[in-house]
XYZ file of N, CA, C and O in Angstrom:
816
model
N 107.380 126.618 -27.130
C 106.595 127.537 -26.293
C 106.698 128.943 -26.857
O 107.770 129.413 -27.185
N 105.568 129.607 -26.989
C 105.547 130.996 -27.445
C 105.972 131.881 -26.288
O 105.160 132.265 -25.454
N 107.263 132.189 -26.248
C 107.763 132.869 -25.061
C 108.246 134.280 -25.323
O 108.359 135.072 -24.398
N 108.532 134.621 -26.577
C 109.179 135.909 -26.837
C 108.336 137.077 -26.352
O 108.860 138.086 -25.883
N 107.011 136.940 -26.440
C 106.164 138.091 -26.114
C 106.270 138.503 -24.654
O 106.150 139.672 -24.339
N 106.509 137.551 -23.750
C 106.522 137.972 -22.351
C 107.854 138.565 -21.926
O 108.027 138.955 -20.787
N 108.796 138.646 -22.857
C 110.016 139.403 -22.594
C 109.919 140.826 -23.142
O 110.877 141.580 -23.078
N 108.759 141.175 -23.709
C 108.556 142.519 -24.240
C 108.085 143.446 -23.129
O 107.372 143.031 -22.218
N 108.463 144.720 -23.240
C 107.989 145.695 -22.261
C 106.476 145.838 -22.348
O 105.792 145.955 -21.333
N 105.952 145.837 -23.579
C 104.513 146.002 -23.792
C 104.019 144.841 -24.639
O 104.089 144.884 -25.878
N 103.516 143.766 -24.028
C 103.073 142.596 -24.787
C 101.893 142.923 -25.694
O 101.110 143.838 -25.430
N 101.780 142.172 -26.781
C 100.646 142.336 -27.689
C 99.379 141.801 -27.041
O 99.421 140.981 -26.123
N 98.247 142.276 -27.516
C 96.969 141.801 -27.013
C 96.482 142.602 -25.829
O 97.251 143.325 -25.193
N 95.201 142.493 -25.532
C 94.636 143.289 -24.439
C 95.127 142.830 -23.072
O 95.421 141.652 -22.867
N 95.228 143.784 -22.166
C 95.605 143.492 -20.778
C 94.311 143.229 -20.021
O 93.688 144.136 -19.480
N 93.908 141.961 -19.998
C 92.650 141.568 -19.373
C 92.955 140.756 -18.127
O 93.486 139.640 -18.212
N 92.617 141.301 -16.977
C 92.875 140.590 -15.723
C 91.887 139.444 -15.548
O 90.712 139.573 -15.888
N 92.370 138.348 -14.992
C 91.500 137.217 -14.685
C 91.924 136.640 -13.347
O 93.076 136.771 -12.931
N 90.986 136.012 -12.630
C 91.305 135.524 -11.288
C 92.255 134.335 -11.323
O 92.253 133.538 -12.256
N 93.063 134.235 -10.291
C 94.023 133.154 -10.144
C 94.053 132.749 -8.679
O 94.242 133.589 -7.800
N 93.841 131.462 -8.409
C 93.910 130.944 -7.048
C 95.094 130.003 -6.944
O 95.186 129.022 -7.690
N 96.017 130.318 -6.049
C 97.232 129.514 -5.880
C 97.555 129.397 -4.398
O 97.025 130.140 -3.577
N 98.455 128.477 -4.084
C 98.943 128.368 -2.714
C 100.318 129.010 -2.626
O 101.240 128.645 -3.359
N 100.457 129.975 -1.735
C 101.728 130.630 -1.477
C 101.954 130.688 0.024
O 101.038 131.017 0.774
N 103.167 130.365 0.448
C 103.526 130.397 1.868
C 102.515 129.620 2.717
O 102.130 130.053 3.806
N 102.069 128.480 2.183
C 101.248 127.557 2.948
C 99.768 127.860 3.017
O 99.035 127.160 3.714
N 99.310 128.883 2.306
C 97.888 129.213 2.326
C 97.386 129.488 0.909
O 98.150 129.899 0.034
N 96.098 129.298 0.709
C 95.476 129.591 -0.576
C 95.284 131.096 -0.719
O 94.775 131.753 0.184
N 95.712 131.619 -1.865
C 95.637 133.067 -2.116
C 94.836 133.312 -3.396
O 95.024 132.618 -4.397
N 93.993 134.332 -3.357
C 93.216 134.726 -4.530
C 93.851 135.976 -5.128
O 93.858 137.040 -4.510
N 94.373 135.816 -6.356
C 95.152 136.856 -6.996
C 94.609 137.133 -8.395
O 93.541 136.672 -8.764
N 95.398 137.888 -9.179
C 95.032 138.207 -10.549
C 96.193 137.870 -11.483
O 97.355 137.947 -11.102
N 95.838 137.535 -12.719
C 96.828 137.265 -13.746
C 96.289 137.805 -15.070
O 95.221 138.418 -15.122
N 97.047 137.603 -16.135
C 96.584 138.006 -17.471
C 97.419 137.282 -18.508
O 98.438 136.654 -18.183
N 97.033 137.413 -19.763
C 97.859 136.898 -20.845
C 99.060 137.802 -21.071
O 99.178 138.882 -20.505
N 99.983 137.325 -21.919
C 101.136 138.128 -22.275
C 102.224 138.174 -21.224
O 103.088 139.045 -21.262
N 102.194 137.228 -20.260
C 103.225 137.169 -19.220
C 103.694 135.723 -19.080
O 103.091 134.795 -19.626
N 104.757 135.521 -18.309
C 105.270 134.179 -18.070
C 104.344 133.407 -17.146
O 103.896 133.928 -16.122
N 104.042 132.156 -17.514
C 103.239 131.240 -16.702
C 101.980 131.908 -16.144
O 101.785 131.984 -14.923
N 101.083 132.360 -17.027
C 99.917 133.122 -16.553
C 98.886 132.302 -15.800
O 98.058 132.869 -15.088
N 98.938 130.969 -15.921
C 97.874 130.141 -15.357
C 98.203 129.530 -14.001
O 97.424 128.743 -13.469
N 99.365 129.885 -13.450
C 99.710 129.318 -12.150
C 101.202 129.404 -11.897
O 101.922 130.123 -12.582
N 101.640 128.646 -10.918
C 103.058 128.607 -10.567
C 103.742 127.567 -11.447
O 103.374 126.395 -11.432
N 104.734 127.988 -12.223
C 105.430 127.060 -13.100
C 106.271 126.086 -12.284
O 106.552 126.307 -11.100
N 106.701 125.011 -12.939
C 107.398 123.933 -12.221
C 108.684 124.412 -11.566
O 109.000 124.032 -10.444
N 109.458 125.232 -12.278
C 110.714 125.701 -11.714
C 110.519 126.544 -10.469
O 111.197 126.355 -9.450
N 109.583 127.483 -10.551
C 109.299 128.330 -9.389
C 108.791 127.492 -8.219
O 109.156 127.735 -7.069
N 107.952 126.486 -8.517
C 107.449 125.618 -7.451
C 108.599 124.886 -6.753
O 108.617 124.758 -5.523
N 109.580 124.416 -7.539
C 110.746 123.753 -6.951
C 111.525 124.740 -6.082
O 111.917 124.426 -4.948
N 111.751 125.947 -6.596
C 112.481 126.950 -5.823
C 111.803 127.219 -4.492
O 112.443 127.184 -3.432
N 110.498 127.480 -4.535
C 109.780 127.838 -3.308
C 109.750 126.687 -2.311
O 109.703 126.911 -1.096
N 109.795 125.450 -2.815
C 109.771 124.289 -1.920
C 111.141 123.988 -1.315
O 111.230 123.414 -0.227
N 112.223 124.368 -2.009
C 113.550 123.912 -1.637
C 114.360 124.929 -0.833
O 115.218 124.538 -0.040
N 114.134 126.227 -1.071
C 115.047 127.208 -0.473
C 114.732 127.435 1.009
O 113.591 127.298 1.443
N 115.750 127.791 1.792
C 115.505 128.138 3.190
C 114.833 129.499 3.297
O 114.699 130.229 2.302
N 114.433 129.842 4.490
C 113.758 131.123 4.708
C 114.657 132.278 4.285
O 115.879 132.229 4.447
N 114.066 133.344 3.743
C 114.863 134.515 3.373
C 115.316 135.278 4.606
O 114.860 135.018 5.733
N 116.214 136.229 4.387
C 116.610 137.113 5.489
C 115.359 137.779 6.054
O 114.494 138.232 5.292
N 115.204 137.861 7.366
C 113.976 138.396 7.956
C 113.833 139.910 7.823
O 112.733 140.448 7.932
N 114.954 140.600 7.603
C 114.936 142.051 7.455
C 115.874 142.427 6.312
O 116.551 141.573 5.737
N 115.925 143.725 6.004
C 116.801 144.186 4.934
C 116.079 144.225 3.606
O 114.843 144.317 3.537
N 116.843 144.129 2.518
C 116.307 144.200 1.163
C 116.372 142.832 0.504
O 117.423 142.191 0.489
N 115.250 142.407 -0.049
C 115.154 141.140 -0.756
C 114.798 141.422 -2.212
O 114.182 142.438 -2.526
N 115.165 140.505 -3.121
C 114.991 140.757 -4.552
C 114.480 139.522 -5.276
O 114.964 138.413 -5.049
N 113.520 139.751 -6.178
C 113.031 138.747 -7.118
C 113.365 139.252 -8.522
O 112.877 140.304 -8.932
N 114.206 138.501 -9.246
C 114.601 138.883 -10.610
C 113.685 138.178 -11.593
O 113.696 136.958 -11.709
N 112.875 138.952 -12.330
C 111.936 138.391 -13.296
C 110.666 137.930 -12.607
O 110.391 136.738 -12.506
N 109.875 138.895 -12.145
C 108.830 138.572 -11.165
C 107.566 137.956 -11.745
O 106.799 137.343 -11.005
N 107.294 138.097 -13.061
C 106.028 137.587 -13.577
C 104.850 138.207 -12.834
O 104.861 139.404 -12.543
N 103.853 137.402 -12.511
C 102.702 137.947 -11.763
C 102.975 138.014 -10.254
O 102.152 138.502 -9.496
N 104.160 137.513 -9.832
C 104.579 137.777 -8.456
C 104.749 136.634 -7.489
O 104.911 136.893 -6.294
N 104.741 135.354 -7.903
C 104.756 134.286 -6.890
C 105.970 134.313 -5.972
O 105.848 134.075 -4.770
N 107.156 134.618 -6.520
C 108.355 134.628 -5.683
C 108.368 135.851 -4.781
O 108.599 135.753 -3.568
N 108.114 137.022 -5.361
C 108.122 138.257 -4.557
C 107.080 138.205 -3.451
O 107.347 138.614 -2.307
N 105.903 137.707 -3.751
C 104.843 137.639 -2.743
C 105.221 136.660 -1.624
O 104.962 136.932 -0.445
N 105.854 135.540 -1.992
C 106.278 134.586 -0.975
C 107.363 135.188 -0.095
O 107.348 135.022 1.136
N 108.315 135.891 -0.708
C 109.334 136.584 0.084
C 108.680 137.529 1.089
O 109.054 137.569 2.267
N 107.701 138.295 0.625
C 107.046 139.277 1.494
C 106.225 138.614 2.591
O 106.176 139.101 3.726
N 105.578 137.505 2.276
C 104.792 136.792 3.274
C 105.687 136.159 4.333
O 105.346 136.130 5.518
N 106.860 135.660 3.910
C 107.759 134.979 4.841
C 108.678 135.944 5.583
O 109.247 135.572 6.612
N 108.827 137.153 5.057
C 109.692 138.147 5.710
C 108.963 139.493 5.744
O 109.316 140.425 5.030
N 107.925 139.606 6.580
C 107.093 140.812 6.570
C 107.823 142.079 6.997
O 107.337 143.189 6.727
N 108.973 141.933 7.638
C 109.712 143.123 8.079
C 110.830 143.514 7.112
O 111.574 144.456 7.388
N 110.922 142.806 6.000
C 111.903 143.135 4.973
C 111.232 143.936 3.862
O 110.001 143.978 3.751
N 112.044 144.562 3.015
C 111.564 145.268 1.831
C 111.842 144.387 0.622
O 112.991 143.972 0.406
N 110.807 144.074 -0.142
C 110.946 143.173 -1.277
C 110.878 143.975 -2.574
O 109.877 144.655 -2.842
N 111.930 143.868 -3.354
C 111.979 144.484 -4.675
C 111.749 143.395 -5.718
O 112.350 142.316 -5.631
N 110.891 143.673 -6.676
C 110.599 142.725 -7.752
C 110.828 143.445 -9.071
O 110.319 144.552 -9.267
N 111.621 142.850 -9.950
C 111.924 143.520 -11.214
C 111.502 142.661 -12.395
O 111.565 141.430 -12.352
N 111.066 143.354 -13.446
C 110.696 142.704 -14.698
C 110.725 143.759 -15.783
O 110.572 144.950 -15.487
N 110.926 143.328 -17.025
C 110.853 144.277 -18.138
C 109.426 144.429 -18.646
O 109.102 145.385 -19.348
N 108.567 143.474 -18.301
C 107.198 143.431 -18.802
C 106.295 144.301 -17.920
O 106.134 144.035 -16.725
N 105.700 145.328 -18.519
C 104.876 146.266 -17.747
C 103.696 145.564 -17.071
O 103.283 145.946 -15.973
N 103.131 144.565 -17.724
C 102.006 143.845 -17.111
C 102.442 143.111 -15.845
O 101.702 143.069 -14.865
N 103.620 142.524 -15.902
C 104.128 141.817 -14.717
C 104.299 142.781 -13.548
O 103.943 142.461 -12.412
N 104.846 143.952 -13.826
C 105.045 144.950 -12.779
C 103.704 145.350 -12.172
O 103.535 145.382 -10.943
N 102.734 145.640 -13.029
C 101.407 146.035 -12.552
C 100.762 144.925 -11.740
O 100.230 145.156 -10.641
N 100.797 143.694 -12.268
C 100.143 142.576 -11.583
C 100.807 142.265 -10.241
O 100.113 141.986 -9.255
N 102.127 142.313 -10.187
C 102.801 142.038 -8.912
C 102.426 143.080 -7.872
O 102.128 142.741 -6.714
N 102.416 144.350 -8.257
C 102.011 145.391 -7.306
C 100.547 145.234 -6.897
O 100.201 145.392 -5.715
N 99.671 144.908 -7.855
C 98.253 144.727 -7.521
C 98.045 143.495 -6.650
O 97.225 143.516 -5.709
N 98.770 142.410 -6.932
C 98.620 141.203 -6.119
C 99.148 141.423 -4.702
O 98.584 140.910 -3.734
N 100.217 142.198 -4.571
C 100.695 142.543 -3.232
C 99.631 143.318 -2.468
O 99.390 143.074 -1.273
N 98.962 144.236 -3.159
C 97.902 145.010 -2.514
C 96.738 144.113 -2.109
O 96.149 144.286 -1.027
N 96.392 143.136 -2.959
C 95.306 142.213 -2.626
C 95.606 141.425 -1.355
O 94.696 141.089 -0.585
N 96.887 141.141 -1.122
C 97.284 140.389 0.066
C 97.628 141.295 1.240
O 98.031 140.811 2.297
N 97.484 142.594 1.049
C 97.791 143.531 2.130
C 99.268 143.642 2.432
O 99.659 143.958 3.564
N 100.098 143.398 1.420
C 101.545 143.421 1.610
C 102.087 144.788 1.199
O 102.249 145.082 0.017
N 102.406 145.599 2.174
C 102.932 146.921 1.891
C 104.432 146.955 1.707
O 105.019 148.027 1.502
N 105.073 145.786 1.777
C 106.534 145.724 1.700
C 107.037 145.232 0.353
O 108.182 144.804 0.221
N 106.195 145.299 -0.684
C 106.584 144.867 -2.025
C 106.591 146.072 -2.964
O 105.632 146.855 -2.984
N 107.651 146.205 -3.754
C 107.713 147.230 -4.782
C 108.203 146.578 -6.068
O 109.362 146.166 -6.174
N 107.322 146.475 -7.053
C 107.697 145.947 -8.365
C 107.952 147.102 -9.313
O 107.224 148.099 -9.316
N 109.007 146.968 -10.129
C 109.373 148.043 -11.047
C 110.255 147.486 -12.154
O 110.631 146.307 -12.145
N 110.614 148.352 -13.100
C 111.652 147.990 -14.055
C 112.998 147.945 -13.332
O 113.171 148.575 -12.289
N 113.969 147.227 -13.869
C 115.289 147.209 -13.230
C 115.892 148.602 -13.081
O 116.551 148.893 -12.071
N 115.651 149.462 -14.051
C 116.254 150.788 -14.039
C 115.739 151.658 -12.899
O 116.402 152.618 -12.488
N 114.555 151.330 -12.387
C 113.946 152.150 -11.340
C 114.455 151.815 -9.945
O 114.135 152.518 -8.988
N 115.240 150.747 -9.810
C 115.768 150.358 -8.500
C 117.029 151.173 -8.213
O 117.912 151.298 -9.057
N 117.099 151.720 -7.025
C 118.262 152.500 -6.591
C 119.543 151.686 -6.810
O 119.700 150.610 -6.238
N 120.472 152.167 -7.628
C 121.684 151.386 -7.920
C 122.585 151.196 -6.720
O 123.498 150.349 -6.759
N 122.360 151.927 -5.645
C 123.197 151.785 -4.453
C 122.671 150.730 -3.478
O 123.331 150.434 -2.480
N 121.490 150.181 -3.751
C 120.938 149.163 -2.857
C 121.713 147.853 -2.977
O 122.133 147.458 -4.058
N 121.876 147.178 -1.852
C 122.359 145.807 -1.862
C 121.272 144.916 -1.272
O 120.350 145.397 -0.603
N 121.387 143.611 -1.523
C 120.291 142.697 -1.195
C 120.781 141.554 -0.311
O 121.803 140.927 -0.583
N 120.003 141.288 0.735
C 120.355 140.236 1.690
C 119.951 138.859 1.193
O 120.588 137.862 1.533
N 118.879 138.790 0.410
C 118.436 137.538 -0.204
C 117.947 137.845 -1.610
O 117.221 138.820 -1.811
N 118.348 137.015 -2.566
C 117.815 137.069 -3.928
C 117.252 135.694 -4.248
O 117.933 134.679 -4.057
N 116.012 135.665 -4.696
C 115.418 134.438 -5.232
C 115.046 134.708 -6.681
O 114.507 135.779 -6.997
N 115.318 133.731 -7.567
C 114.959 133.951 -8.965
C 114.808 132.637 -9.720
O 115.587 131.707 -9.534
N 113.800 132.610 -10.578
C 113.698 131.639 -11.657
C 114.089 132.428 -12.902
O 113.243 133.011 -13.561
N 115.396 132.519 -13.192
C 115.843 133.479 -14.201
C 115.344 133.128 -15.597
O 115.150 131.950 -15.922
N 115.135 134.144 -16.423
C 114.573 133.930 -17.767
C 115.612 133.375 -18.732
O 116.183 134.092 -19.550
N 115.860 132.069 -18.642
C 116.883 131.413 -19.453
C 116.654 131.651 -20.945
O 117.597 131.824 -21.714
N 115.392 131.698 -21.364
C 115.079 131.745 -22.790
C 115.326 133.105 -23.443
O 115.118 133.252 -24.645
N 115.772 134.093 -22.688
C 116.127 135.360 -23.338
C 117.452 135.234 -24.084
O 117.823 136.121 -24.848
N 118.168 134.129 -23.881
C 119.444 133.912 -24.548
C 120.596 134.094 -23.582
O 120.508 134.823 -22.593
N 121.700 133.407 -23.893
C 122.825 133.352 -22.957
C 123.402 134.733 -22.669
O 123.671 135.082 -21.521
N 123.625 135.533 -23.706
C 124.260 136.836 -23.494
C 123.410 137.740 -22.611
O 123.916 138.388 -21.687
N 122.113 137.788 -22.904
C 121.226 138.640 -22.104
C 121.080 138.110 -20.684
O 121.029 138.885 -19.722
N 121.027 136.795 -20.548
C 120.946 136.200 -19.208
C 122.189 136.551 -18.400
O 122.093 136.943 -17.227
N 123.352 136.411 -19.018
C 124.591 136.727 -18.312
C 124.628 138.196 -17.905
O 125.046 138.528 -16.786
N 124.173 139.074 -18.795
C 124.137 140.504 -18.455
C 123.220 140.760 -17.269
O 123.536 141.558 -16.372
N 122.078 140.071 -17.262
C 121.110 140.236 -16.176
C 121.711 139.794 -14.842
O 121.606 140.505 -13.826
N 122.345 138.641 -14.829
C 122.918 138.127 -13.584
C 124.117 138.952 -13.141
O 124.329 139.157 -11.942
N 124.893 139.461 -14.088
C 126.029 140.326 -13.727
C 125.560 141.663 -13.166
O 126.288 142.315 -12.412
N 124.343 142.065 -13.534
C 123.783 143.301 -12.983
C 123.413 143.135 -11.513
O 123.679 144.020 -10.695
N 122.796 141.985 -11.152
C 122.193 141.855 -9.824
C 123.035 141.077 -8.822
O 123.087 141.434 -7.646
N 123.670 139.990 -9.228
C 124.350 139.138 -8.239
C 125.482 139.857 -7.512
O 125.665 139.635 -6.307
N 126.264 140.727 -8.174
C 127.295 141.448 -7.425
C 126.741 142.393 -6.366
O 127.499 142.901 -5.534
N 125.426 142.596 -6.377
C 124.812 143.489 -5.395
C 124.316 142.751 -4.151
O 123.602 143.321 -3.322
N 124.708 141.503 -3.999
C 124.436 140.809 -2.740
C 125.166 141.515 -1.603
O 126.317 141.906 -1.735
N 124.490 141.660 -0.482
C 125.111 142.223 0.713
C 126.057 141.194 1.320
O 125.894 139.980 1.114
N 127.070 141.622 2.075
C 127.946 140.665 2.759
C 127.135 139.655 3.584
O 126.240 140.040 4.342
N 127.437 138.386 3.398
C 126.702 137.336 4.087
C 125.406 136.936 3.414
O 124.725 136.015 3.873
N 125.047 137.621 2.324
C 123.791 137.341 1.628
C 123.914 136.185 0.650
O 125.012 135.777 0.261
N 122.762 135.649 0.243
C 122.731 134.534 -0.704
C 121.686 134.764 -1.779
O 120.614 135.316 -1.521
N 122.044 134.334 -2.984
C 121.086 134.272 -4.089
C 120.791 132.808 -4.384
O 121.705 131.977 -4.411
N 119.530 132.511 -4.611
C 119.091 131.154 -4.921
C 118.418 131.184 -6.285
O 117.443 131.916 -6.490
N 118.956 130.397 -7.223
C 118.463 130.370 -8.599
C 117.996 128.961 -8.934
O 118.677 127.982 -8.613
N 116.850 128.848 -9.618
C 116.397 127.549 -10.098
C 116.564 127.524 -11.619
O 116.152 128.448 -12.311
N 117.229 126.481 -12.104
C 117.527 126.371 -13.532
C 117.322 124.925 -13.965
O 117.822 123.999 -13.318
N 116.611 124.737 -15.067
C 116.365 123.389 -15.567
C 117.676 122.782 -16.077
O 118.493 123.464 -16.711
N 117.876 121.512 -15.801
C 119.133 120.870 -16.174
C 119.366 120.937 -17.680
O 120.469 121.245 -18.129
N 118.313 120.654 -18.465
C 118.521 120.616 -19.914
C 118.545 122.005 -20.554
O 118.695 122.139 -21.762
N 118.428 123.047 -19.730
C 118.576 124.411 -20.236
C 119.882 125.045 -19.749
O 120.030 126.259 -19.783
N 120.807 124.194 -19.292
C 122.148 124.690 -19.051
C 122.486 125.051 -17.626
O 123.352 125.893 -17.382
N 121.881 124.387 -16.652
C 122.151 124.734 -15.256
C 123.622 124.508 -14.893
O 124.231 125.311 -14.183
N 124.212 123.407 -15.387
C 125.592 123.101 -14.999
C 126.573 124.081 -15.633
O 127.536 124.523 -14.990
N 126.339 124.442 -16.904
C 127.226 125.415 -17.541
C 127.048 126.794 -16.913
O 128.022 127.554 -16.784
N 125.836 127.119 -16.486
C 125.621 128.400 -15.813
C 126.360 128.421 -14.481
O 126.976 129.440 -14.119
N 126.329 127.322 -13.767
C 127.062 127.247 -12.493
C 128.554 127.482 -12.713
O 129.189 128.243 -11.974
N 129.112 126.853 -13.750
C 130.536 127.042 -14.042
C 130.824 128.489 -14.428
O 131.835 129.064 -14.003
N 129.945 129.083 -15.223
C 130.148 130.476 -15.642
C 130.108 131.407 -14.439
O 130.956 132.299 -14.318
N 129.152 131.211 -13.551
C 129.069 132.057 -12.362
C 130.338 131.950 -11.522
O 130.849 132.944 -11.005
N 130.854 130.742 -11.397
C 132.044 130.529 -10.566
C 133.261 131.254 -11.135
O 134.138 131.705 -10.385
N 133.334 131.377 -12.465
C 134.471 132.060 -13.077
C 134.232 133.557 -13.203
O 135.188 134.342 -13.177
N 132.996 133.969 -13.329
C 132.678 135.379 -13.574
C 132.713 136.222 -12.298
O 133.176 137.366 -12.305
N 132.205 135.668 -11.201
C 132.141 136.426 -9.954
C 133.489 136.401 -9.254
O 134.256 135.448 -9.387
N 133.775 137.438 -8.493
C 135.090 137.516 -7.863
C 135.194 136.567 -6.659
O 134.248 135.869 -6.303
N 136.362 136.566 -6.036
C 136.660 135.568 -5.005
C 135.831 135.726 -3.735
O 135.839 134.832 -2.877
N 135.097 136.832 -3.606
C 134.249 136.991 -2.419
C 132.932 136.225 -2.542
O 132.150 136.195 -1.595
N 132.706 135.609 -3.707
C 131.474 134.846 -3.924
C 131.793 133.355 -4.005
O 132.817 132.955 -4.559
N 130.894 132.551 -3.459
C 130.983 131.092 -3.579
C 129.742 130.594 -4.305
O 128.623 130.976 -3.967
N 129.936 129.751 -5.313
C 128.835 129.228 -6.118
C 128.731 127.730 -5.874
O 129.726 127.010 -5.957
N 127.529 127.252 -5.581
C 127.354 125.826 -5.297
C 126.027 125.339 -5.843
O 125.093 126.112 -6.050
N 125.963 124.032 -6.101
C 124.702 123.377 -6.449
C 124.140 122.805 -5.163
O 124.727 121.923 -4.552
N 122.998 123.311 -4.742
C 122.443 122.931 -3.441
C 121.563 121.692 -3.516
O 121.521 120.904 -2.582
N 120.824 121.530 -4.626
C 119.941 120.373 -4.720
C 119.490 120.192 -6.158
O 119.657 121.071 -7.006
N 118.921 119.022 -6.415
C 118.320 118.704 -7.710
C 116.944 118.122 -7.445
O 116.793 117.247 -6.585
N 115.935 118.633 -8.167
C 114.575 118.145 -7.961
C 113.786 118.295 -9.251
O 113.750 119.378 -9.840
N 113.196 117.186 -9.711
C 112.295 117.217 -10.868
C 112.940 117.894 -12.077
O 112.343 118.761 -12.711
N 114.162 117.524 -12.377
C 114.928 118.014 -13.529
C 115.410 119.449 -13.369
O 115.901 120.055 -14.319
N 115.291 120.001 -12.178
C 115.777 121.350 -11.914
C 116.927 121.321 -10.914
O 116.952 120.495 -10.000
N 117.866 122.240 -11.081
C 118.926 122.445 -10.108
C 118.630 123.720 -9.316
O 118.125 124.708 -9.865
N 118.970 123.691 -8.054
C 118.974 124.904 -7.234
C 120.433 125.316 -7.047
O 121.219 124.572 -6.459
N 120.777 126.483 -7.574
C 122.120 127.024 -7.431
C 122.109 128.115 -6.374
O 121.156 128.884 -6.273
N 123.200 128.147 -5.589
C 123.335 129.177 -4.565
C 124.591 130.000 -4.826
O 125.668 129.435 -5.077
N 124.438 131.302 -4.767
C 125.578 132.208 -4.837
C 125.642 132.929 -3.502
O 124.690 133.617 -3.111
N 126.745 132.754 -2.792
C 126.879 133.301 -1.444
C 127.989 134.347 -1.411
O 129.089 134.113 -1.899
N 127.673 135.507 -0.847
C 128.657 136.570 -0.694
C 129.299 136.447 0.683
O 128.595 136.330 1.708
N 130.608 136.491 0.731
C 131.313 136.355 2.003
C 130.949 137.484 2.956
O 130.688 138.617 2.543
N 130.922 137.178 4.232
C 130.729 138.203 5.251
C 131.995 139.044 5.361
O 133.099 138.541 5.179
N 131.828 140.293 5.690
C 132.991 141.174 5.804
C 133.257 141.542 7.261
O 132.365 141.514 8.057
């Protein structure tokens, strides 16, 4: 798969928007997509498994989508938790633009997509959902998860979908050793060759 380009801040080729019709939060939505991003033609298999398997997000507070693409996870968070603030992060400028534009198309004023650096470092998150970018490489993936997972609020949970043959079990073991004792890491389910991992922050 030609994947390196969608990890670039500025992908090659023209930024040409095209219509995209998908089902999110139980309804058909008319959105926009483009080339040069992850899964431009629809909801990828991993994200579909995540959205089907995870419980409802926290109804209020701050929610986070790590690696937002054109926005399927962030938009679903916002649709299911309209009174929460949804932060969506990506390094790809097109993804940031498309997620913000798609939120506007759906009338969702509670979504803010940006680069990771633009998010207030003092924020903590009540729910994190992510189909993390495994293909950026182990070191970069670990750095990404070490940046965000420790920012779970007390009692909060992160839900990650990872393909089994791309190292879901080794990632689970790494998370369990890397995070401190206030975090619990578990495998919640397996579906269509994907694992759903949960990282839970203890209540204080």
